Short mmCIF file of C-alpha atoms and ligand atoms in Angstrom, two decimals:
data_model
loop_
_atom_site.label_atom_id
_atom_site.label_comp_id
_atom_site.label_asym_id
_atom_site.label_seq_id
_atom_site.Cartn_x
_atom_site.Cartn_y
_atom_site.Cartn_z
CA MET A 1 0.00 0.01 -0.01
CA ALA A 2 1.39 3.41 -0.94
CA THR A 3 2.37 5.62 1.98
CA LYS A 4 0.19 8.69 2.41
CA LEU A 5 2.19 11.86 2.01
CA ILE A 6 1.14 14.64 4.35
CA ARG A 7 3.71 17.34 3.72
CA ALA A 8 6.19 18.42 0.99
CA PRO A 9 9.82 18.82 2.05
CA LYS A 10 11.39 22.13 1.22
CA ILE A 11 14.77 21.48 -0.32
CA ILE A 12 17.74 23.69 -1.10
CA ILE A 13 20.28 22.25 -3.52
CA ILE A 14 23.60 24.05 -3.52
CA GLY A 15 25.22 23.83 -6.91
CA ALA A 16 23.89 23.31 -10.47
CA GLY A 17 26.66 21.07 -11.79
CA VAL A 18 26.57 17.33 -12.40
CA ALA A 19 25.64 16.54 -8.82
CA GLY A 20 23.04 19.25 -8.42
CA ILE A 21 21.33 18.48 -11.69
CA ALA A 22 21.28 14.75 -10.95
CA ALA A 23 19.72 15.47 -7.52
CA ALA A 24 17.12 17.90 -8.87
CA VAL A 25 15.96 15.62 -11.69
CA THR A 26 15.78 12.62 -9.34
CA PHE A 27 13.76 14.52 -6.70
CA LYS A 28 11.42 15.90 -9.33
CA LYS A 29 10.83 12.48 -10.81
CA ALA A 30 10.00 11.20 -7.32
CA GLY A 31 7.38 13.98 -6.94
CA PHE A 32 9.43 16.39 -4.78
CA ASP A 33 9.52 19.67 -6.65
CA ASP A 34 9.61 22.20 -3.79
CA PHE A 35 13.27 22.93 -4.32
CA VAL A 36 15.53 25.77 -5.28
CA ILE A 37 18.99 25.35 -6.75
CA LEU A 38 21.42 28.04 -5.66
CA GLU A 39 24.27 28.32 -8.12
CA LYS A 40 27.32 30.55 -7.53
CA GLY A 41 28.18 30.78 -11.24
CA ALA A 42 26.50 32.74 -14.01
CA ASP A 43 25.26 29.53 -15.62
CA VAL A 44 24.56 25.87 -14.90
CA GLY A 45 27.06 23.09 -15.60
CA GLY A 46 29.47 23.35 -12.65
CA VAL A 47 32.91 22.29 -13.64
CA TRP A 48 31.88 22.54 -17.32
CA PHE A 49 30.81 26.15 -16.82
CA TRP A 50 33.97 27.19 -14.95
CA ASN A 51 36.47 25.40 -17.22
CA ARG A 52 36.79 26.85 -20.69
CA TYR A 53 40.49 26.46 -21.44
CA PRO A 54 41.67 25.67 -25.00
CA GLY A 55 41.69 21.92 -25.71
CA LEU A 56 39.24 21.05 -22.91
CA THR A 57 37.90 17.57 -23.62
CA CYS A 58 36.48 14.95 -21.38
CA ASP A 59 38.64 11.86 -21.41
CA VAL A 60 35.68 9.70 -20.40
CA PRO A 61 33.64 8.59 -23.49
CA SER A 62 30.52 10.69 -23.80
CA GLN A 63 28.18 7.70 -24.08
CA LEU A 64 29.24 7.05 -20.48
CA TYR A 65 29.83 10.62 -19.28
CA GLN A 66 26.12 11.52 -19.37
CA PHE A 67 23.14 11.18 -17.06
CA GLY A 68 21.35 7.82 -17.15
CA PHE A 69 18.03 9.73 -17.36
CA ALA A 70 19.20 11.92 -20.23
CA PRO A 71 21.01 9.83 -22.82
CA LYS A 72 22.25 11.88 -25.77
CA PRO A 73 22.40 9.88 -28.99
CA ASP A 74 24.29 12.42 -31.09
CA TRP A 75 27.54 13.37 -29.33
CA SER A 76 29.69 14.75 -32.10
CA ARG A 77 32.79 12.98 -30.77
CA VAL A 78 33.52 9.81 -28.83
CA TRP A 79 35.17 12.08 -26.24
CA ALA A 80 33.20 15.29 -26.36
CA THR A 81 34.72 18.71 -25.98
CA GLY A 82 34.04 20.96 -23.01
CA PRO A 83 31.67 23.31 -24.88
CA GLU A 84 29.53 20.41 -26.12
CA ILE A 85 29.32 18.96 -22.63
CA GLN A 86 28.40 22.35 -21.18
CA ARG A 87 25.60 22.70 -23.82
CA TYR A 88 24.39 19.22 -22.84
CA HIS A 89 24.03 20.25 -19.22
CA ALA A 90 22.09 23.38 -20.18
CA GLU A 91 19.81 21.26 -22.38
CA VAL A 92 19.16 18.80 -19.55
CA VAL A 93 18.26 21.68 -17.24
CA ASP A 94 15.72 22.93 -19.77
CA LYS A 95 14.38 19.54 -20.73
CA PHE A 96 13.58 18.58 -17.16
CA GLY A 97 12.08 21.95 -16.24
CA LEU A 98 14.81 22.89 -13.79
CA ARG A 99 15.39 26.40 -15.08
CA GLU A 100 12.66 27.87 -12.96
CA HIS A 101 14.22 26.36 -9.86
CA VAL A 102 17.72 27.72 -10.51
CA ARG A 103 19.01 30.98 -9.03
CA LEU A 104 22.22 31.89 -10.74
CA ASN A 105 24.93 34.18 -9.31
CA SER A 106 23.82 33.03 -5.89
CA GLU A 107 26.75 31.98 -3.75
CA VAL A 108 25.74 30.48 -0.43
CA THR A 109 27.66 32.13 2.37
CA ASP A 110 25.95 30.48 5.36
CA ALA A 111 23.91 27.35 6.01
CA VAL A 112 22.84 26.93 9.65
CA PHE A 113 20.78 24.15 11.21
CA ASP A 114 18.29 25.67 13.67
CA GLY A 115 17.13 22.49 15.35
CA ARG A 116 14.35 21.61 12.92
CA GLY A 117 15.60 22.77 9.51
CA TRP A 118 18.09 24.91 7.69
CA VAL A 119 18.54 28.68 7.28
CA VAL A 120 20.57 29.37 4.19
CA THR A 121 22.01 32.78 3.35
CA VAL A 122 23.08 33.92 -0.12
CA ALA A 123 25.84 36.46 -0.77
CA ASP A 124 23.31 39.21 -1.57
CA GLY A 125 21.85 38.78 1.92
CA THR A 126 18.76 36.78 0.88
CA GLU A 127 17.76 34.27 3.55
CA LEU A 128 15.97 31.06 2.69
CA THR A 129 14.71 28.21 4.81
CA ALA A 130 14.55 24.55 4.02
CA ASP A 131 13.81 21.20 5.59
CA PHE A 132 16.73 19.61 3.73
CA VAL A 133 19.94 20.92 2.28
CA ILE A 134 21.74 19.07 -0.50
CA ALA A 135 25.34 20.11 -0.92
CA ALA A 136 26.26 19.44 -4.53
CA THR A 137 29.19 21.83 -4.49
CA GLY A 138 31.68 19.79 -6.45
CA VAL A 139 35.23 18.63 -5.85
CA LEU A 140 37.63 20.38 -8.24
CA HIS A 141 36.30 23.85 -7.75
CA HIS A 142 38.87 26.11 -6.13
CA PRO A 143 41.85 26.63 -8.49
CA PHE A 144 45.28 26.31 -6.97
CA THR A 145 47.97 28.70 -8.10
CA PRO A 146 51.43 28.25 -6.58
CA ASP A 147 52.80 31.23 -4.73
CA LEU A 148 55.96 31.60 -6.89
CA PRO A 149 58.43 34.31 -5.82
CA GLY A 150 58.23 37.33 -8.13
CA LEU A 151 54.90 36.41 -9.73
CA ASP A 152 53.53 39.89 -8.99
CA SER A 153 56.38 41.42 -10.87
CA PHE A 154 55.62 39.57 -14.15
CA GLU A 155 54.78 42.00 -16.89
CA GLY A 156 53.00 39.50 -19.21
CA SER A 157 49.64 37.82 -18.77
CA VAL A 158 48.85 35.14 -16.16
CA VAL A 159 45.88 32.83 -16.30
CA HIS A 160 44.74 29.66 -14.50
CA THR A 161 43.16 27.07 -16.79
CA ALA A 162 40.10 26.86 -14.54
CA ARG A 163 39.39 30.60 -14.97
CA TRP A 164 40.36 30.99 -18.58
CA ASP A 165 40.32 34.49 -20.09
CA ASP A 166 39.93 34.60 -23.86
CA SER A 167 41.06 38.23 -23.97
CA ILE A 168 44.63 37.18 -23.22
CA GLY A 169 45.28 35.81 -26.69
CA THR A 170 47.92 33.14 -26.93
CA ALA A 171 48.61 32.87 -30.65
CA GLY A 172 51.99 34.18 -31.67
CA LYS A 173 53.14 34.34 -28.00
CA ARG A 174 55.82 32.68 -25.91
CA ILE A 175 53.75 30.58 -23.58
CA ALA A 176 54.68 28.86 -20.34
CA VAL A 177 52.40 26.02 -19.20
CA VAL A 178 53.03 25.05 -15.59
CA GLY A 179 51.76 21.58 -14.72
CA SER A 180 51.62 18.18 -16.37
CA GLY A 181 48.31 16.74 -15.20
CA SER A 182 45.25 16.05 -17.40
CA THR A 183 44.76 19.78 -17.86
CA GLY A 184 48.37 20.64 -18.57
CA VAL A 185 48.55 17.94 -21.22
CA GLN A 186 45.36 19.13 -22.96
CA VAL A 187 46.33 22.76 -22.92
CA VAL A 188 49.86 22.09 -24.20
CA SER A 189 48.41 20.20 -27.16
CA ALA A 190 45.98 22.97 -27.91
CA LEU A 191 48.29 26.00 -27.59
CA GLN A 192 51.50 24.65 -29.11
CA PRO A 193 50.50 24.87 -32.78
CA ASP A 194 49.93 28.64 -32.72
CA ALA A 195 52.60 29.60 -30.21
CA VAL A 196 55.93 31.15 -31.16
CA LYS A 197 57.35 29.00 -28.38
CA LEU A 198 55.64 26.81 -25.81
CA THR A 199 57.56 25.79 -22.70
CA GLN A 200 56.04 23.25 -20.34
CA PHE A 201 57.31 23.31 -16.77
CA ALA A 202 56.73 19.80 -15.46
CA ARG A 203 57.66 19.19 -11.85
CA THR A 204 56.67 15.54 -12.03
CA PRO A 205 56.26 13.66 -15.32
CA GLN A 206 53.00 11.77 -15.86
CA TRP A 207 52.21 8.60 -17.75
CA VAL A 208 50.15 9.58 -20.76
CA LEU A 209 48.02 6.80 -22.21
CA TRP A 210 47.37 7.16 -25.92
CA ALA A 211 43.79 7.32 -27.17
CA PRO A 212 42.28 8.84 -30.36
CA MET A 213 40.64 11.66 -28.39
CA GLY A 214 39.63 13.56 -31.51
CA ALA A 215 37.61 10.64 -33.03
CA GLY A 216 34.13 11.50 -34.14
CA GLN A 217 31.12 9.54 -33.04
CA SER A 218 29.57 7.76 -36.01
CA PRO A 219 26.45 9.55 -37.33
CA VAL A 220 25.00 6.13 -38.08
CA LEU A 221 25.32 5.18 -34.44
CA ALA A 222 23.66 8.50 -33.47
CA LYS A 223 20.65 7.65 -35.76
CA LEU A 224 20.37 4.16 -34.41
CA LEU A 225 20.45 5.35 -30.79
CA ALA A 226 18.00 8.11 -31.51
CA ALA A 227 15.62 5.63 -33.21
CA SER A 228 15.78 3.09 -30.40
CA PRO A 229 15.87 4.27 -26.79
CA GLU A 230 15.99 0.61 -25.84
CA LEU A 231 19.23 0.12 -27.75
CA HIS A 232 20.55 3.32 -26.26
CA GLY A 233 19.78 1.97 -22.77
CA ARG A 234 21.72 -1.18 -23.61
CA VAL A 235 24.68 0.78 -24.91
CA TYR A 236 24.71 2.82 -21.68
CA ALA A 237 24.46 -0.35 -19.56
CA VAL A 238 27.36 -1.92 -21.46
CA SER A 239 29.38 1.29 -21.01
CA LEU A 240 28.74 1.17 -17.26
CA TRP A 241 29.77 -2.50 -17.19
CA ALA A 242 32.93 -1.71 -19.20
CA SER A 243 33.85 1.08 -16.79
CA GLY A 244 33.76 -1.59 -14.10
CA ILE A 245 36.82 -3.10 -15.73
CA LEU A 246 38.70 0.16 -15.21
CA ALA A 247 37.50 0.22 -11.60
CA ASP A 248 38.85 -3.29 -11.15
CA VAL A 249 42.19 -2.20 -12.68
CA ALA A 250 42.45 0.61 -10.10
CA LEU A 251 41.25 -1.44 -7.13
CA ARG A 252 43.10 -4.75 -7.51
CA PRO A 253 46.67 -5.63 -8.50
CA THR A 254 45.83 -8.15 -11.22
CA TRP A 255 47.16 -8.94 -14.70
CA ARG A 256 44.60 -6.49 -16.07
CA ARG A 257 46.27 -3.63 -14.16
CA ARG A 258 49.69 -4.74 -15.32
CA ALA A 259 48.49 -4.91 -18.97
CA LEU A 260 47.12 -1.37 -18.86
CA GLN A 261 50.31 -0.16 -17.21
CA ARG A 262 52.35 -1.79 -20.00
CA LEU A 263 50.19 0.03 -22.52
CA ALA A 264 50.95 3.35 -20.83
CA LYS A 265 54.67 2.58 -20.99
CA LEU A 266 54.36 1.54 -24.62
CA SER A 267 52.48 4.80 -25.41
CA LEU A 268 55.59 6.72 -24.32
CA ARG A 269 58.13 4.40 -25.98
CA ALA A 270 56.32 4.29 -29.30
CA GLN A 271 55.78 8.02 -29.55
CA VAL A 272 58.92 9.56 -28.14
CA ARG A 273 62.08 8.35 -29.91
CA ASN A 274 64.51 10.91 -28.47
CA LYS A 275 66.14 9.16 -25.54
CA SER A 276 66.85 12.13 -23.31
CA LEU A 277 63.34 13.56 -23.83
CA ARG A 278 61.91 10.11 -23.16
CA GLU A 279 63.84 9.91 -19.91
CA ALA A 280 62.62 13.34 -18.89
CA LEU A 281 59.03 12.22 -19.61
CA THR A 282 59.37 8.95 -17.70
CA PRO A 283 57.74 8.95 -14.25
CA ASP A 284 59.32 7.10 -11.33
CA TYR A 285 55.99 5.65 -10.12
CA GLN A 286 53.51 3.18 -11.52
CA PRO A 287 51.11 4.18 -14.33
CA LEU A 288 47.56 4.81 -12.98
CA CYS A 289 48.87 5.88 -9.53
CA LYS A 290 48.11 9.47 -10.26
CA ARG A 291 44.88 10.25 -12.12
CA GLN A 292 45.70 8.68 -15.49
CA VAL A 293 46.31 11.24 -18.25
CA ILE A 294 44.97 10.32 -21.65
CA SER A 295 45.89 12.06 -24.87
CA GLY A 296 46.40 11.31 -28.55
CA THR A 297 48.36 14.52 -29.24
CA TYR A 298 50.54 15.47 -26.27
CA TYR A 299 53.73 13.58 -27.14
CA GLN A 300 53.63 15.01 -30.64
CA ALA A 301 53.07 18.53 -29.33
CA ILE A 302 55.93 18.43 -26.85
CA GLN A 303 58.26 17.14 -29.57
CA ALA A 304 57.45 19.95 -31.94
CA ASP A 305 60.22 22.40 -32.89
CA ASN A 306 58.59 25.28 -31.02
CA ALA A 307 58.03 23.24 -27.78
CA GLU A 308 60.30 22.54 -24.84
CA LEU A 309 59.91 20.45 -21.72
CA VAL A 310 61.58 21.88 -18.70
CA THR A 311 61.96 19.71 -15.60
CA ASP A 312 64.15 22.00 -13.58
CA LYS A 313 62.39 23.55 -10.62
CA ILE A 314 60.96 27.04 -11.04
CA THR A 315 62.85 29.30 -8.62
CA GLU A 316 61.23 32.59 -9.44
CA VAL A 317 59.17 34.58 -11.86
CA THR A 318 60.95 37.67 -13.23
CA PRO A 319 59.29 40.63 -15.03
CA THR A 320 60.03 38.99 -18.37
CA GLY A 321 59.77 35.26 -17.70
CA ILE A 322 60.55 32.31 -15.51
CA ARG A 323 63.90 31.40 -13.93
CA THR A 324 64.70 27.77 -13.14
CA ALA A 325 67.07 26.12 -10.67
CA ASP A 326 69.74 25.66 -13.29
CA GLY A 327 69.97 29.48 -13.47
CA ARG A 328 68.32 29.68 -16.89
CA ASP A 329 65.92 32.52 -17.73
CA HIS A 330 63.00 31.54 -19.99
CA ASP A 331 61.46 34.55 -21.79
CA ILE A 332 57.67 34.33 -21.52
CA ASP A 333 54.66 36.43 -22.60
CA VAL A 334 51.89 34.33 -21.04
CA ILE A 335 52.01 32.06 -17.99
CA VAL A 336 49.26 29.41 -17.97
CA PHE A 337 48.85 27.70 -14.62
CA ALA A 338 47.53 24.16 -15.09
CA THR A 339 48.35 23.57 -11.47
CA GLY A 340 45.11 21.97 -10.38
CA PHE A 341 42.84 22.64 -7.43
CA HIS A 342 42.35 22.63 -3.69
CA PRO A 343 40.54 19.32 -4.08
CA HIS A 344 39.31 18.64 -0.56
CA ASN A 345 37.58 21.94 -0.02
CA TYR A 346 34.04 20.57 -0.14
CA MET A 347 31.51 23.29 0.62
CA ARG A 348 34.14 25.79 1.70
CA PRO A 349 34.32 28.66 2.42
CA MET A 350 30.67 28.43 3.42
CA ASN A 351 29.83 29.02 7.10
CA LEU A 352 28.24 25.60 7.55
CA ARG A 353 26.91 24.88 11.03
CA GLY A 354 25.05 21.78 12.06
CA ARG A 355 23.54 20.61 15.35
CA ASP A 356 24.47 22.68 18.42
CA GLY A 357 26.46 25.13 16.33
CA LEU A 358 29.05 22.56 15.17
CA THR A 359 30.98 24.00 12.25
CA ILE A 360 32.17 21.96 9.31
CA ASP A 361 35.78 22.92 10.10
CA GLU A 362 35.36 21.47 13.62
CA ALA A 363 33.67 18.34 12.26
CA TRP A 364 36.40 17.90 9.68
CA ALA A 365 39.37 18.90 11.78
CA LYS A 366 40.93 15.58 10.72
CA GLY A 367 39.95 15.93 7.11
CA PRO A 368 36.75 15.53 5.09
CA ARG A 369 34.75 12.48 5.96
CA ALA A 370 31.20 11.33 5.26
CA TYR A 371 29.17 8.18 5.50
CA ARG A 372 28.91 6.59 2.06
CA MET A 373 29.82 9.90 0.37
CA THR A 374 26.63 11.58 1.56
CA ALA A 375 25.94 12.01 5.31
CA ILE A 376 27.98 13.80 7.96
CA PRO A 377 27.55 13.27 11.73
CA GLY A 378 26.38 16.49 13.42
CA PHE A 379 24.62 17.72 10.26
CA PRO A 380 20.99 16.60 10.29
CA ASN A 381 18.93 16.80 7.11
CA LEU A 382 22.03 17.66 5.10
CA PHE A 383 23.30 15.30 2.41
CA THR A 384 26.17 15.70 0.03
CA VAL A 385 26.01 14.43 -3.55
CA LEU A 386 29.49 13.65 -4.88
CA GLY A 387 30.82 14.50 -1.43
CA PRO A 388 33.90 13.11 0.32
CA ASN A 389 35.30 9.90 -1.32
CA SER A 390 33.11 10.52 -4.37
CA PRO A 391 34.38 8.10 -6.88
CA THR A 392 36.71 9.95 -9.15
CA GLY A 393 38.67 7.35 -10.97
CA SER A 394 36.62 4.26 -10.46
CA ILE A 395 32.85 4.77 -11.08
CA SER A 396 30.83 6.98 -13.38
CA LEU A 397 30.20 10.25 -11.57
CA GLN A 398 26.73 10.52 -12.97
CA TYR A 399 25.82 7.00 -11.89
CA SER A 400 27.03 7.67 -8.38
CA ALA A 401 25.28 11.05 -8.18
CA GLU A 402 21.99 9.58 -9.36
CA LEU A 403 22.29 6.64 -6.94
CA THR A 404 22.99 8.95 -4.03
CA ALA A 405 20.09 11.19 -5.00
CA ARG A 406 17.72 8.20 -5.07
CA TYR A 407 19.04 7.18 -1.63
CA ILE A 408 18.32 10.66 -0.26
CA THR A 409 14.83 10.54 -1.87
CA GLN A 410 13.95 7.74 0.50
CA TRP A 411 14.43 10.10 3.45
CA LEU A 412 12.39 12.74 1.62
CA HIS A 413 9.55 10.18 1.29
CA ARG A 414 9.69 9.40 5.01
CA TYR A 415 9.74 13.10 5.87
CA ALA A 416 6.75 13.67 3.54
CA ALA A 417 4.88 10.76 5.17
CA GLY A 418 5.44 12.36 8.57
CA GLU A 419 7.58 9.53 9.83
CA VAL A 420 10.72 11.58 10.45
CA ASP A 421 11.50 15.20 11.07
CA THR A 422 15.25 15.01 11.21
CA VAL A 423 17.77 12.40 10.21
CA GLU A 424 21.46 12.39 11.05
CA VAL A 425 24.04 9.70 10.52
CA THR A 426 25.77 8.37 13.61
CA GLU A 427 29.39 8.92 14.42
CA GLN A 428 29.85 5.16 14.87
CA ALA A 429 28.45 4.29 11.44
CA THR A 430 30.61 6.96 9.86
CA ALA A 431 33.73 5.71 11.62
CA ARG A 432 32.94 2.15 10.62
CA PHE A 433 32.54 3.23 6.98
CA ASN A 434 35.73 5.22 6.98
CA ASP A 435 37.64 2.25 8.47
CA ALA A 436 36.28 0.09 5.67
CA VAL A 437 37.43 2.71 3.12
CA ALA A 438 40.90 2.83 4.63
CA GLU A 439 41.21 -0.94 4.49
CA ALA A 440 39.90 -1.16 0.90
CA MET A 441 42.43 1.53 -0.21
CA GLY A 442 45.31 -0.84 0.65
CA PRO A 443 45.60 -2.73 -2.70
CA THR A 444 44.48 0.18 -4.90
CA VAL A 445 46.89 1.59 -7.48
CA TRP A 446 46.48 5.01 -5.89
CA ASN A 447 48.36 3.69 -2.93
CA THR A 448 51.44 2.53 -4.77
CA GLY A 449 53.78 5.34 -3.87
CA CYS A 450 53.10 8.53 -5.84
CA ASN A 451 52.16 12.00 -4.75
CA SER A 452 48.76 12.93 -6.16
CA TRP A 453 45.92 15.32 -5.45
CA TYR A 454 43.93 12.30 -4.20
CA PHE A 455 45.78 12.52 -0.87
CA THR A 456 44.39 14.73 1.92
CA ASP A 457 46.57 16.59 4.40
CA GLN A 458 45.94 13.70 6.72
CA ASN A 459 47.41 11.30 4.19
CA THR A 460 44.05 9.57 3.52
CA ILE A 461 43.00 8.92 -0.10
CA ASP A 462 39.88 10.89 -0.96
CA LEU A 463 38.56 8.39 -3.51
CA TRP A 464 36.09 5.54 -3.71
CA PRO A 465 37.68 2.08 -3.32
CA PHE A 466 34.60 -0.06 -3.94
CA ASP A 467 33.18 -1.49 -7.14
CA ARG A 468 29.85 -0.53 -8.59
CA LYS A 469 27.99 -3.51 -7.11
CA THR A 470 29.13 -2.72 -3.63
CA THR A 471 28.36 0.96 -4.15
CA THR A 472 24.84 0.21 -5.37
CA ALA A 473 24.29 -2.06 -2.38
CA MET A 474 25.49 0.65 0.03
CA LEU A 475 23.26 3.31 -1.40
CA THR A 476 20.10 1.41 -2.19
CA GLU A 477 18.26 1.18 1.17
CA PRO A 478 19.13 3.37 4.16
CA ASP A 479 19.82 1.37 7.31
CA ASP A 480 17.99 2.95 10.16
CA ARG A 481 20.50 1.62 12.67
CA ASP A 482 23.08 3.94 11.17
CA PHE A 483 21.00 7.06 11.78
CA LEU A 484 19.70 9.23 14.59
CA ILE A 485 16.07 9.74 13.66
CA GLY A 486 14.02 12.61 15.07
CA SER A 487 10.39 11.69 14.70
CA PRO A 488 7.36 13.99 15.01
CA ALA A 489 5.93 11.71 17.70
CA ARG A 490 8.87 12.65 19.87
CA CYS A 491 8.35 16.35 19.18
CA GLY A 492 11.50 16.52 17.07
CA ALA A 493 13.67 14.87 19.77
CA VAL A 494 16.51 12.82 18.43
CA ALA A 495 16.02 9.11 19.04
CA GLU A 496 19.22 7.32 19.96
CA SER A 497 20.51 4.75 17.47
CA THR A 498 20.71 1.17 18.51
CA THR A 499 23.84 0.27 16.54
CA VAL A 500 27.42 0.27 17.70
P1 NAP B 601 46.53 18.09 -11.24
O1 NAP B 601 46.34 16.78 -11.78
O2 NAP B 601 46.46 18.33 -9.80
O3 NAP B 601 47.92 18.56 -11.80
C1 NAP B 601 48.53 19.74 -11.34
C2 NAP B 601 49.90 19.92 -12.00
O4 NAP B 601 50.47 21.10 -11.49
C3 NAP B 601 50.86 18.75 -11.63
O5 NAP B 601 51.66 18.49 -12.72
C4 NAP B 601 51.67 19.36 -10.45
O6 NAP B 601 52.90 18.81 -10.26
C5 NAP B 601 51.77 20.78 -10.97
N1 NAP B 601 52.09 21.70 -9.91
C6 NAP B 601 51.41 22.03 -8.83
N2 NAP B 601 52.03 22.91 -8.09
C7 NAP B 601 53.19 23.20 -8.74
C8 NAP B 601 54.29 24.04 -8.48
N3 NAP B 601 54.35 24.78 -7.39
N4 NAP B 601 55.33 24.07 -9.36
C9 NAP B 601 55.26 23.29 -10.48
N5 NAP B 601 54.25 22.52 -10.79
C10 NAP B 601 53.22 22.45 -9.92
O7 NAP B 601 45.50 19.17 -11.92
P2 NAP B 601 44.75 19.11 -13.34
O8 NAP B 601 45.67 18.73 -14.41
O9 NAP B 601 43.99 20.40 -13.45
O10 NAP B 601 43.76 17.86 -13.17
C11 NAP B 601 42.98 17.79 -12.00
C12 NAP B 601 41.95 16.73 -12.24
O11 NAP B 601 40.94 17.27 -13.02
C13 NAP B 601 42.43 15.52 -13.04
O12 NAP B 601 43.17 14.65 -12.25
C14 NAP B 601 41.10 15.01 -13.47
O13 NAP B 601 40.48 14.30 -12.43
C15 NAP B 601 40.33 16.26 -13.81
N6 NAP B 601 40.44 16.59 -15.18
C16 NAP B 601 39.81 15.76 -16.03
C17 NAP B 601 39.87 16.00 -17.33
C18 NAP B 601 39.19 15.06 -18.24
O14 NAP B 601 39.45 15.03 -19.42
N7 NAP B 601 38.23 14.29 -17.74
C19 NAP B 601 40.61 17.06 -17.87
C20 NAP B 601 41.24 17.86 -16.99
C21 NAP B 601 41.18 17.63 -15.61
P3 NAP B 601 53.09 17.52 -9.30
O15 NAP B 601 52.57 16.34 -10.06
O16 NAP B 601 54.52 17.50 -9.05
O17 NAP B 601 52.28 17.81 -8.09
#
């Protein structure tokens, strides 16, 4: 018998990127449409709105890097470009009627739990209340720029890839790219052809796995998928299954991992014939340990006549360029920082206060931690989507966001039915979960001795070490024993959990 719903939960979703859109569509489909999406940026799309650097491409195939509820048959490329992915997110927002829920240019400064619900303040001073807050604030959001001595004195242009400025103009210039991660590799490939000189400053070389990133998606396939949603569903399911192989490679030290690692080494050997350059490009750690870089063009670009790889440490920036530890001065017009992000800054710098005034900084004094990526002890009726440990590197982000949103929806149903007023995960359940995460991290490739952005200041790995089946099991049915449940019958009092 269907449960009778007696009230509609008021929901605030913070962020209109992949996680926020997944949450909003999932809630709406479940009949909960009393929500507002507060978005700091001037448009939806999250990371795809903020990142607009030349060469931006998603190295996950687009038939996988899409929402399960919004399959797109006609991606123009197998690995779509940033602008096409951004357009897709805007289209999904329109298609599912989210536009009227979204408030752009609305950065949340405060979110405070008042004992029954949340009071959320936006930068312009607007105050909103909600029964539930969904923090879909993303992971790679705050750009990191190293504090290089002399940077202020530089007379040329400086830009971070995550805040690209088209007015700079890079054609015909002497360009420095600092960084050799996924972004650095893409931006080097894109800027090298039109540069007078491109110098890449690479502190640590990365393994770069070859893939034909520019390959178009077949128009015939697009027609077939458009004509048959059933076929499209199957293709998506197969893509999810295939991504499980990559998760397995990351999680377990099997022959499959070794085979992929050999392929990464072969990618370098086959494409870079010059011995000294090859040595400079050879990392001293296992392939896949850092976030795997994929490119079909990088090794060609860095071997071009107008390109140079510099592995000497940057000692200072001068008014006219960059000086390295060997005493060499590199004349530069534009410095491009592809130096990544503050990746563990979830929800910061928001003043987030939970039960009894607990701040998120206090709760996370020992680093970000959540129960199953989504619930934080001390923060009732607040859930994260793609929160701590969200599965970069092992599971489709969209799959995980949708799964988490459906899990949260079950609490919304119980609230709507009048069964619960507040729900808060227990400290014990969270500790148990984090212990399981730490144990499962042991055999992962991320733990094989490299320095990557996956590590927190506390030396934990902020990733997801479980396969999709385990993930799905964890986020299918909430276990009441893991939660403190405040029920209306107890006048909002918090009932003690019975688990240990
Ligand atoms: P990243 O992987 O964190 O790389 C940052 C780079 O900057 C590294 O090479 C790092 O060197 C270097 N660096 C940092 N501080 C430096 C300093 N003081 N001096 C010299 N070099 C310095 O950042 P990212 O390339 O922006 O990528 C971040 C993540 O975004 C990726 O791992 C991926 O998850 C995602 N991404 C995905 C795609 C995609 O196609 N799906 C594309 C771009 C980005 P060290 O290695 O020595 O620290």
